[in-house]
PDB file of C-alpha atoms in Angstrom:
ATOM      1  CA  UNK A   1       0.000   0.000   0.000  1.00 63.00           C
ATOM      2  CA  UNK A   2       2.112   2.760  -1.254  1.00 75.00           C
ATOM      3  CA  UNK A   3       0.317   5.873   0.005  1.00 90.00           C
ATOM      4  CA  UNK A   4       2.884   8.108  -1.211  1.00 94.00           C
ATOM      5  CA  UNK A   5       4.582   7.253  -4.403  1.00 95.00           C
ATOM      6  CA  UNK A   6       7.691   8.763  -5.979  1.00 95.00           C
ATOM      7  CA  UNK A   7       7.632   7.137  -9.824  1.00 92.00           C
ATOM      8  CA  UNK A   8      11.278   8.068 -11.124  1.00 94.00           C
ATOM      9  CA  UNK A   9      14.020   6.387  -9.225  1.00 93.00           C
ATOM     10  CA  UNK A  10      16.165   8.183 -10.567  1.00 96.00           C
ATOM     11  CA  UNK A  11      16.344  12.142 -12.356  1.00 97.00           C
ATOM     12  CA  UNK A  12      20.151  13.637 -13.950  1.00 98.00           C
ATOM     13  CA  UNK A  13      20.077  16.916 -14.621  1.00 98.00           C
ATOM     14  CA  UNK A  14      23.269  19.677 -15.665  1.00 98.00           C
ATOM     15  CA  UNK A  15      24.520  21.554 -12.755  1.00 97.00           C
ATOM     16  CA  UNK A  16      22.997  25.231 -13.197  1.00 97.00           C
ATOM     17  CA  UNK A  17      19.594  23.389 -14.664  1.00 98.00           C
ATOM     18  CA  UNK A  18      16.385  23.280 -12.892  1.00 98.00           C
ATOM     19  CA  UNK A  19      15.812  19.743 -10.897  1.00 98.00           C
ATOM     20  CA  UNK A  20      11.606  19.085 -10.755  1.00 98.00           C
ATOM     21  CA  UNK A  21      11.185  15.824  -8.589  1.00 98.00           C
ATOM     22  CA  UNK A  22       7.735  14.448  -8.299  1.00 98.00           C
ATOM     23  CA  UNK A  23       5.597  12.993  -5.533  1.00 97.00           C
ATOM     24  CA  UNK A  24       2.310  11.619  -5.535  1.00 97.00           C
ATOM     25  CA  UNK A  25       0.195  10.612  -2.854  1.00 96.00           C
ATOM     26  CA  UNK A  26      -3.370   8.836  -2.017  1.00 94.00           C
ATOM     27  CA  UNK A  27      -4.156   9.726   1.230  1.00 89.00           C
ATOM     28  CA  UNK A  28      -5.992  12.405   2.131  1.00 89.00           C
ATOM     29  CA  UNK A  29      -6.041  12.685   5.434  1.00 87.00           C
ATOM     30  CA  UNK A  30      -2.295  13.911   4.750  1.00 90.00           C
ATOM     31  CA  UNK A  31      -2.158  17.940   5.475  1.00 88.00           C
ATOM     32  CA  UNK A  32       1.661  18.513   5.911  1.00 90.00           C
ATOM     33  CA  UNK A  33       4.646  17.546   3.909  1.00 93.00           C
ATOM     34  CA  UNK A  34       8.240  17.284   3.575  1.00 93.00           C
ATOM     35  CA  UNK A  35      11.161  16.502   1.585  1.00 96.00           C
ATOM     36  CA  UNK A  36      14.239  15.244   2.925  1.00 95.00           C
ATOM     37  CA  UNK A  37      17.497  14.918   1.284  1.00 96.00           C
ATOM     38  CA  UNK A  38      19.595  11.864   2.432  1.00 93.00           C
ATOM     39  CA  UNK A  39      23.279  11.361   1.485  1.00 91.00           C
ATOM     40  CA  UNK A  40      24.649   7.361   1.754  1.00 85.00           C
ATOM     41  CA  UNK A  41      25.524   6.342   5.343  1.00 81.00           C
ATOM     42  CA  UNK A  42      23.689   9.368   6.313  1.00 88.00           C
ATOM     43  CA  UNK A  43      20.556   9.754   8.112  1.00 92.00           C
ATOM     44  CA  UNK A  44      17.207  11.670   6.145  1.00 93.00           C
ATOM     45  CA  UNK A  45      18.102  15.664   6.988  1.00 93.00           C
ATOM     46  CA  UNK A  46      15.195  18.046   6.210  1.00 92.00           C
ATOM     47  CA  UNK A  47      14.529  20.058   3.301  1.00 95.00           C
ATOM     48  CA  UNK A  48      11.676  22.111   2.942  1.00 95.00           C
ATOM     49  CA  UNK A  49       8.228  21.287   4.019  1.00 92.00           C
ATOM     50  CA  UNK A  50       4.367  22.831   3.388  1.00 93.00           C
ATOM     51  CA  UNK A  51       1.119  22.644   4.892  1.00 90.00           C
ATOM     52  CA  UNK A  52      -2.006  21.708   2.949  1.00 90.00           C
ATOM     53  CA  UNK A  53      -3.870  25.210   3.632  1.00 91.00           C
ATOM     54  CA  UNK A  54      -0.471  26.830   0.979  1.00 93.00           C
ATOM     55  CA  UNK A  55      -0.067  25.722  -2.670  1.00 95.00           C
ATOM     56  CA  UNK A  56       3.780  26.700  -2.395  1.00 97.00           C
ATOM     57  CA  UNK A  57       6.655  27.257  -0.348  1.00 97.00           C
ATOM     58  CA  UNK A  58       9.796  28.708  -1.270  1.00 97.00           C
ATOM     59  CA  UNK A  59      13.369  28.543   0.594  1.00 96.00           C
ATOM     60  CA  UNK A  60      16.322  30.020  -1.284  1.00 97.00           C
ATOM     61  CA  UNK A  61      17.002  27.889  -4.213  1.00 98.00           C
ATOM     62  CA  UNK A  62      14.194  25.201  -3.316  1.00 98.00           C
ATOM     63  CA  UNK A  63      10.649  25.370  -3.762  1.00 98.00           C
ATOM     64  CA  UNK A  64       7.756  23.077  -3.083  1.00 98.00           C
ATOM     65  CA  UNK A  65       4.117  22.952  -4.687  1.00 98.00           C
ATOM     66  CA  UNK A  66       1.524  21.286  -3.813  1.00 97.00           C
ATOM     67  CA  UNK A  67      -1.919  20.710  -5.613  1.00 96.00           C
ATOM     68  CA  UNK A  68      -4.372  19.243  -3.537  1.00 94.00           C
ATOM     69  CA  UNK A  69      -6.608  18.291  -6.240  1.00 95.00           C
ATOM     70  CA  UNK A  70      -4.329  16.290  -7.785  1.00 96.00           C
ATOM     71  CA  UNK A  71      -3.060  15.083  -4.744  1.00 96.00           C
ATOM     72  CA  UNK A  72       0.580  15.880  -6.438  1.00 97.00           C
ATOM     73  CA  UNK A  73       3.646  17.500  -5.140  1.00 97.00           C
ATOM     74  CA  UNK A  74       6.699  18.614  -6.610  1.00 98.00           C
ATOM     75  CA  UNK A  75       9.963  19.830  -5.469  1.00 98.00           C
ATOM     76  CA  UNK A  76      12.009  22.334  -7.414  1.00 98.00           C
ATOM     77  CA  UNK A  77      16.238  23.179  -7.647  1.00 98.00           C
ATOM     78  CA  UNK A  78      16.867  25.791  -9.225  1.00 97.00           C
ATOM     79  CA  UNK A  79      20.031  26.082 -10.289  1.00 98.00           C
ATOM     80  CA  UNK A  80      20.942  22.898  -9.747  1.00 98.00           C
ATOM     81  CA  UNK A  81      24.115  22.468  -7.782  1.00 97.00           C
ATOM     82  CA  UNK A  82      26.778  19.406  -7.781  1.00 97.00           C
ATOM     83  CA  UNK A  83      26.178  19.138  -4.068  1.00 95.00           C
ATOM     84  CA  UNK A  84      22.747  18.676  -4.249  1.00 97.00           C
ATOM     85  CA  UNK A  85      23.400  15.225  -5.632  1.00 97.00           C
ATOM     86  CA  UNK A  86      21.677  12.668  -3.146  1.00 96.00           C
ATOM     87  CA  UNK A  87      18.336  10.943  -2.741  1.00 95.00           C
ATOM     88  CA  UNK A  88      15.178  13.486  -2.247  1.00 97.00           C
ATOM     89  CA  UNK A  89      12.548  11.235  -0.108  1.00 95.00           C
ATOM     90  CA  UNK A  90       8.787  12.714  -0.285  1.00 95.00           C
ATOM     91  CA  UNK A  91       7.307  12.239   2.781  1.00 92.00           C
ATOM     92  CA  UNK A  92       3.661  13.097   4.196  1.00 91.00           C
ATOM     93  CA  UNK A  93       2.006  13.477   7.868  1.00 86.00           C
ATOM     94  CA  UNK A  94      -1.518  13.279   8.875  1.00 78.00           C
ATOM     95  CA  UNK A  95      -1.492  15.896  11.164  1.00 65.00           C
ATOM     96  CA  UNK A  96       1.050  19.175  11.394  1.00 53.00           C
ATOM     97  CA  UNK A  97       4.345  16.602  11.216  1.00 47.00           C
ATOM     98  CA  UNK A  98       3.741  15.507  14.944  1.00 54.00           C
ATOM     99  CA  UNK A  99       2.773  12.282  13.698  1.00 66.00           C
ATOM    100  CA  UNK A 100       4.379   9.715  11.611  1.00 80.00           C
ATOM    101  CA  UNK A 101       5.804  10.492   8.530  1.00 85.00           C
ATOM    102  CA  UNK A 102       5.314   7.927   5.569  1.00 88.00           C
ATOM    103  CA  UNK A 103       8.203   8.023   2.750  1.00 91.00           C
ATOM    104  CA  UNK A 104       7.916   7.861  -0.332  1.00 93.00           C
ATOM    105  CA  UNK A 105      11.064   5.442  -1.900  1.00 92.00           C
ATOM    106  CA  UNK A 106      13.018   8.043  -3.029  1.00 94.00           C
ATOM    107  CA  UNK A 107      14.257   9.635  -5.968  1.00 96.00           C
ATOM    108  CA  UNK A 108      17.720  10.068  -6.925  1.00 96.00           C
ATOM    109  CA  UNK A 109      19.589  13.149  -8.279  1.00 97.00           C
ATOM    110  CA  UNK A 110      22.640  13.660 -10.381  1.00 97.00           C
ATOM    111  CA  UNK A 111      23.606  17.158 -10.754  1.00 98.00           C
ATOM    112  CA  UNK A 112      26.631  17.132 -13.275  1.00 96.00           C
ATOM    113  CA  UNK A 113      28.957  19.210 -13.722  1.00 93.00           C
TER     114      UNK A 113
ATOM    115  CA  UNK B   1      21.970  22.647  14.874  1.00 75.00           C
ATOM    116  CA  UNK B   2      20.992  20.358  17.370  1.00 80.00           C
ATOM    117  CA  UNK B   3      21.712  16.530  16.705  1.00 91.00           C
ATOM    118  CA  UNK B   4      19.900  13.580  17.090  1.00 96.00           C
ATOM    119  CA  UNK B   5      22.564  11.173  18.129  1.00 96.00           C
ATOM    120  CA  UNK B   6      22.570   7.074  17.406  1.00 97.00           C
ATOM    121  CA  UNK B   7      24.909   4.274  18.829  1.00 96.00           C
ATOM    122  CA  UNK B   8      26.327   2.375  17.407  1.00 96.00           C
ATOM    123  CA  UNK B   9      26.487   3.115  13.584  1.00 95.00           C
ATOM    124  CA  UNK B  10      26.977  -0.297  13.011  1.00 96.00           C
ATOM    125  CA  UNK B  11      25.928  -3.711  14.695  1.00 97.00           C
ATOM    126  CA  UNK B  12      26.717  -7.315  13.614  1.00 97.00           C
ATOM    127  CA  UNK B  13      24.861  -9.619  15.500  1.00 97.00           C
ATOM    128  CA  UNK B  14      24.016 -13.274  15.122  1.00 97.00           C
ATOM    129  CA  UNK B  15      20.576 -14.262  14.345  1.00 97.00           C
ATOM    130  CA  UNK B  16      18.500 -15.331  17.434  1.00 97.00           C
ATOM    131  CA  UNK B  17      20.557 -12.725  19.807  1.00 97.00           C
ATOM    132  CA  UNK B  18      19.470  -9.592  20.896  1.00 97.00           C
ATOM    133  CA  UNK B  19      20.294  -6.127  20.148  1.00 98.00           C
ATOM    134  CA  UNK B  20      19.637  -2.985  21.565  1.00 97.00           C
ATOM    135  CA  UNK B  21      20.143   0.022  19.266  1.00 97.00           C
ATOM    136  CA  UNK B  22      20.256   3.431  21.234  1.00 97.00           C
ATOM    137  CA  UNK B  23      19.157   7.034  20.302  1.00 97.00           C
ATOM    138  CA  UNK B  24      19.662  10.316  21.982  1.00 97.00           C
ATOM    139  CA  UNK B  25      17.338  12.615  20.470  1.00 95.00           C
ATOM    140  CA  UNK B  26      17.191  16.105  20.728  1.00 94.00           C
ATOM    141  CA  UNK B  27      16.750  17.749  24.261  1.00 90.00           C
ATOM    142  CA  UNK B  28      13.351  19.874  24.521  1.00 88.00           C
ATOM    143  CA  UNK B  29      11.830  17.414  21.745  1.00 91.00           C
ATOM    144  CA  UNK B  30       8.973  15.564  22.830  1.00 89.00           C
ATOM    145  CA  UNK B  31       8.027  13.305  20.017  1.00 91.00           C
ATOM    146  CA  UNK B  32      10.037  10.172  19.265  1.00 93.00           C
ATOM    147  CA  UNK B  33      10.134   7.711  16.168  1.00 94.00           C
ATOM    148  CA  UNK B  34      12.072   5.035  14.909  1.00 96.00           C
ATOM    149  CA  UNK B  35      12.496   4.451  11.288  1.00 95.00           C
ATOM    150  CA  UNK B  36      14.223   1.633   9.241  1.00 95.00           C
ATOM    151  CA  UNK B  37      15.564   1.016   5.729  1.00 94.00           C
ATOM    152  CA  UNK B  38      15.933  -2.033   4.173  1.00 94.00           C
ATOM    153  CA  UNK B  39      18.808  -1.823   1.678  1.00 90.00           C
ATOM    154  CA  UNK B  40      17.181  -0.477  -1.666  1.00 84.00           C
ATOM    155  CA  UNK B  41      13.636  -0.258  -0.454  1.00 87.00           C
ATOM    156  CA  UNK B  42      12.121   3.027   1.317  1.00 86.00           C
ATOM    157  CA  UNK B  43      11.841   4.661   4.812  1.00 90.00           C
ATOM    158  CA  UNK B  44       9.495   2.810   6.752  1.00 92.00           C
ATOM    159  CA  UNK B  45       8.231   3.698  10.195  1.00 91.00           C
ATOM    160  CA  UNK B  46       8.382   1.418  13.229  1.00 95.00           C
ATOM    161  CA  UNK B  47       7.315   3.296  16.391  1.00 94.00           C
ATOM    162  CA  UNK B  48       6.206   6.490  17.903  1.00 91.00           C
ATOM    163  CA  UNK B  49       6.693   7.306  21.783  1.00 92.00           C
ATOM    164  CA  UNK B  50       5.423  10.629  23.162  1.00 89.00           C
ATOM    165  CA  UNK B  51       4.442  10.848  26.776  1.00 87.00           C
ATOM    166  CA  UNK B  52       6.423   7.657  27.528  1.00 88.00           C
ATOM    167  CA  UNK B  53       4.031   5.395  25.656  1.00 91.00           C
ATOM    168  CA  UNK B  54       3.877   4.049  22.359  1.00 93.00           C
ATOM    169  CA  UNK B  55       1.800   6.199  20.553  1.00 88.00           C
ATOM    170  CA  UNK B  56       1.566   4.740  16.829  1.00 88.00           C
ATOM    171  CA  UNK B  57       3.418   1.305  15.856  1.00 91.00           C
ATOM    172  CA  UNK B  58       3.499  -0.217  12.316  1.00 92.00           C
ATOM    173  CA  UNK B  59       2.873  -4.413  11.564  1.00 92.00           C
ATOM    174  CA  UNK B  60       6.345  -3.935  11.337  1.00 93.00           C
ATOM    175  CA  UNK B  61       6.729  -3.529  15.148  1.00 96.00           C
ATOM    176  CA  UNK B  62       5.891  -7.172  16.234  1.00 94.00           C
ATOM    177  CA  UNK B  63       6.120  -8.735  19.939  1.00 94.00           C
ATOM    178  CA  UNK B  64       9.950  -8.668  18.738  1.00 96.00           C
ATOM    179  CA  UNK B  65      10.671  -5.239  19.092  1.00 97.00           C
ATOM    180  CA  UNK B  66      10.412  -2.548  21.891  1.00 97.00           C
ATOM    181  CA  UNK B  67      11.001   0.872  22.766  1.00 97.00           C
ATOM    182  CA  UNK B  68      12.012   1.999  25.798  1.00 94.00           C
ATOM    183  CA  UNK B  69      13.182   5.626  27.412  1.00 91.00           C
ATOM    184  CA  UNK B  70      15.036   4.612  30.239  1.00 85.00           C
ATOM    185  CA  UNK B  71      16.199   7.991  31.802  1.00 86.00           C
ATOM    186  CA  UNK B  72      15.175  11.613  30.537  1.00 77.00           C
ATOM    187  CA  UNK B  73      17.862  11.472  27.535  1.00 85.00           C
ATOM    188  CA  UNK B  74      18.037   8.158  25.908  1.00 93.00           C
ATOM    189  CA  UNK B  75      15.465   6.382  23.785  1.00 96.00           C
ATOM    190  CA  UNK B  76      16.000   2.752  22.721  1.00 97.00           C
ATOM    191  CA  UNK B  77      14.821  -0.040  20.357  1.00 98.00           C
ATOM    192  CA  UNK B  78      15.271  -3.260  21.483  1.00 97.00           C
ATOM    193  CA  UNK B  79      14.823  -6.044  19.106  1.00 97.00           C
ATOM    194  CA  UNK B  80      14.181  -9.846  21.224  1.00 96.00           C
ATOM    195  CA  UNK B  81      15.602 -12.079  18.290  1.00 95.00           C
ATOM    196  CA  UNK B  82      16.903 -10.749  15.853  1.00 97.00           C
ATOM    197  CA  UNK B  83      16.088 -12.598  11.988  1.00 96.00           C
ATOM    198  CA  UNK B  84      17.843 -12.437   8.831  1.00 97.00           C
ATOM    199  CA  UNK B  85      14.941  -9.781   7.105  1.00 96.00           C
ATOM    200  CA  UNK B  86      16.151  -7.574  10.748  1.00 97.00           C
ATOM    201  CA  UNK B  87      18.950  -6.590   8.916  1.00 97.00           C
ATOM    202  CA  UNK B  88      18.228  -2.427   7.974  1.00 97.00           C
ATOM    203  CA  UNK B  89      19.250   1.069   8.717  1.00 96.00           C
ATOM    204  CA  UNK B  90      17.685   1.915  11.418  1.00 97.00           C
ATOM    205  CA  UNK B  91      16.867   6.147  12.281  1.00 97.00           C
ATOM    206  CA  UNK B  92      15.839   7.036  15.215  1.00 97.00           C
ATOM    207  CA  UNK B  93      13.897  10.917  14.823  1.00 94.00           C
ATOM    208  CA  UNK B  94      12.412  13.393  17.203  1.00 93.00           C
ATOM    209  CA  UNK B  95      10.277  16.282  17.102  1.00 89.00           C
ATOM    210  CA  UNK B  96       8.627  19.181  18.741  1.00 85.00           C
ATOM    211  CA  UNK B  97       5.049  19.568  19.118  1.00 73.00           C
ATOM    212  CA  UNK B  98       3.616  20.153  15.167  1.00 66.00           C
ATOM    213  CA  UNK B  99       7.228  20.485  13.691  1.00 70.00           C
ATOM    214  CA  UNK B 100       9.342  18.710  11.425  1.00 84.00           C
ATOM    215  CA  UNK B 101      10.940  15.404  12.704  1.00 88.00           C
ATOM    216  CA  UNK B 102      15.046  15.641  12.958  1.00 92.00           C
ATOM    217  CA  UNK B 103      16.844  12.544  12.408  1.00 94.00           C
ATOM    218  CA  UNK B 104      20.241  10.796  13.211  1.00 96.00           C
ATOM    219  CA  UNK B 105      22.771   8.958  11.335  1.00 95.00           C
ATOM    220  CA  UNK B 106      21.452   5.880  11.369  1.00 96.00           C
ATOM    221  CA  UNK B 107      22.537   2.370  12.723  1.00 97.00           C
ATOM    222  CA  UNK B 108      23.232   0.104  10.490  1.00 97.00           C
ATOM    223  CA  UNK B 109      22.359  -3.893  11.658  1.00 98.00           C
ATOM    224  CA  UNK B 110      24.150  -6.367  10.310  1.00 97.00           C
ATOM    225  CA  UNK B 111      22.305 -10.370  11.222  1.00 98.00           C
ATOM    226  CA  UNK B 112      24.139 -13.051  10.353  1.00 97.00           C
TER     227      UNK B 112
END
């Protein structure tokens, strides 16, 4: 039951390009989400995040839409940086993060140079 | 930034034995997960703890497993006997009240 569903494994893009990663989900009690950006042998480390009541959320060179309709999310890098190379995990939260998050199984970037 | 903080970062153990993985997560959080990955598959969530009771467990989190916060600083998962499919990252995260979850490096279990 994959309630949240990230369909490309994998995304390469040219450093200085925009990244768009992609996350779907089903559920809709889900109000709050978050990407996380994990780096081998590394634990998950935070991202960006948005509540349900926005339809974006911008942080420097990330930003995050959301359309509820379509029950669709999408993270954007823009430009895209050699360091930002890693896997981008989707994840969701039924109510304002407190509660568990379920992951989506992760999309990986290449940023070349 | 503060740190959530996991020993060890990695654990061989032989199947059948026990294993206790420990977590110190951050200090004023009040909200405490743990989280595993199987090699090549997603993050999937095992436990939740907030007001020193399980709050939320997955089918995951059998009669093996359990989750303990001994003193006011550490927070562990204990697995009974450990099996083959045991073998994971496993995060430990914590969070304050309605905010995003912080997690640590991981421990990686190794069952043989």
């Amino acid at each position: 039951d994959q309630q949240v569903k990230q369909n490309s494994p994998s995304l390469s893009v040219q450093e200085g390009r925009i990244s768009i990663l992609n996350c779907d989900y089903t559920n809709s009690m889900f109000d709050y989400f978050l990407w996380y950006k994990k780096y081998p042998a590394e634990g998950p480390t935070f991202l960006i995040s948005i509540s349900s009541i926005k339809d974006k959320n911008e942080d420097g060179r990330f930003t995050v839409f959301l359309n509820k309709s379509a029950k669709h999310l999408s993270l954007h890098i823009v430009p895209s940086q050699p360091g930002d190379s890693a896997v981008y995990f989707c994840a969701a939260s039924p109510q304002g993060g407190s509660e568990k998050l379920v992951f989506g199984k992760g999309t990986k970037l290449t940023v070349n140079p | 930034e503060p740190e959530v903080t996991q020993t060890p970062s990695h654990q061989v153990t032989q199947m059948g034995q026990e294993v206790i993985l420990r977590c110190v997560p951050i200090s004023n959080h009040l909200y405490f997960y743990w989280y595993r990955q199987i090699l090549g598959q997603k993050v999937e969530f095992l436990v939740s703890f907030y007001n020193n009771e399980i709050s939320e467990k997955s089918e995951i989190f059998d009669d093996q497993f359990s989750v303990e916060r001994p003193d006011g600083s550490n927070f562990t998962l204990k697995i009974r006997s450990t099996k083959l499919e045991d073998s994971a990252m496993y995060f430990c995260a914590s969070s304050a009240e309605g905010a995003r979850a912080f997690f640590g490096q991981g421990t990686r279990l190794t069952v043989v």
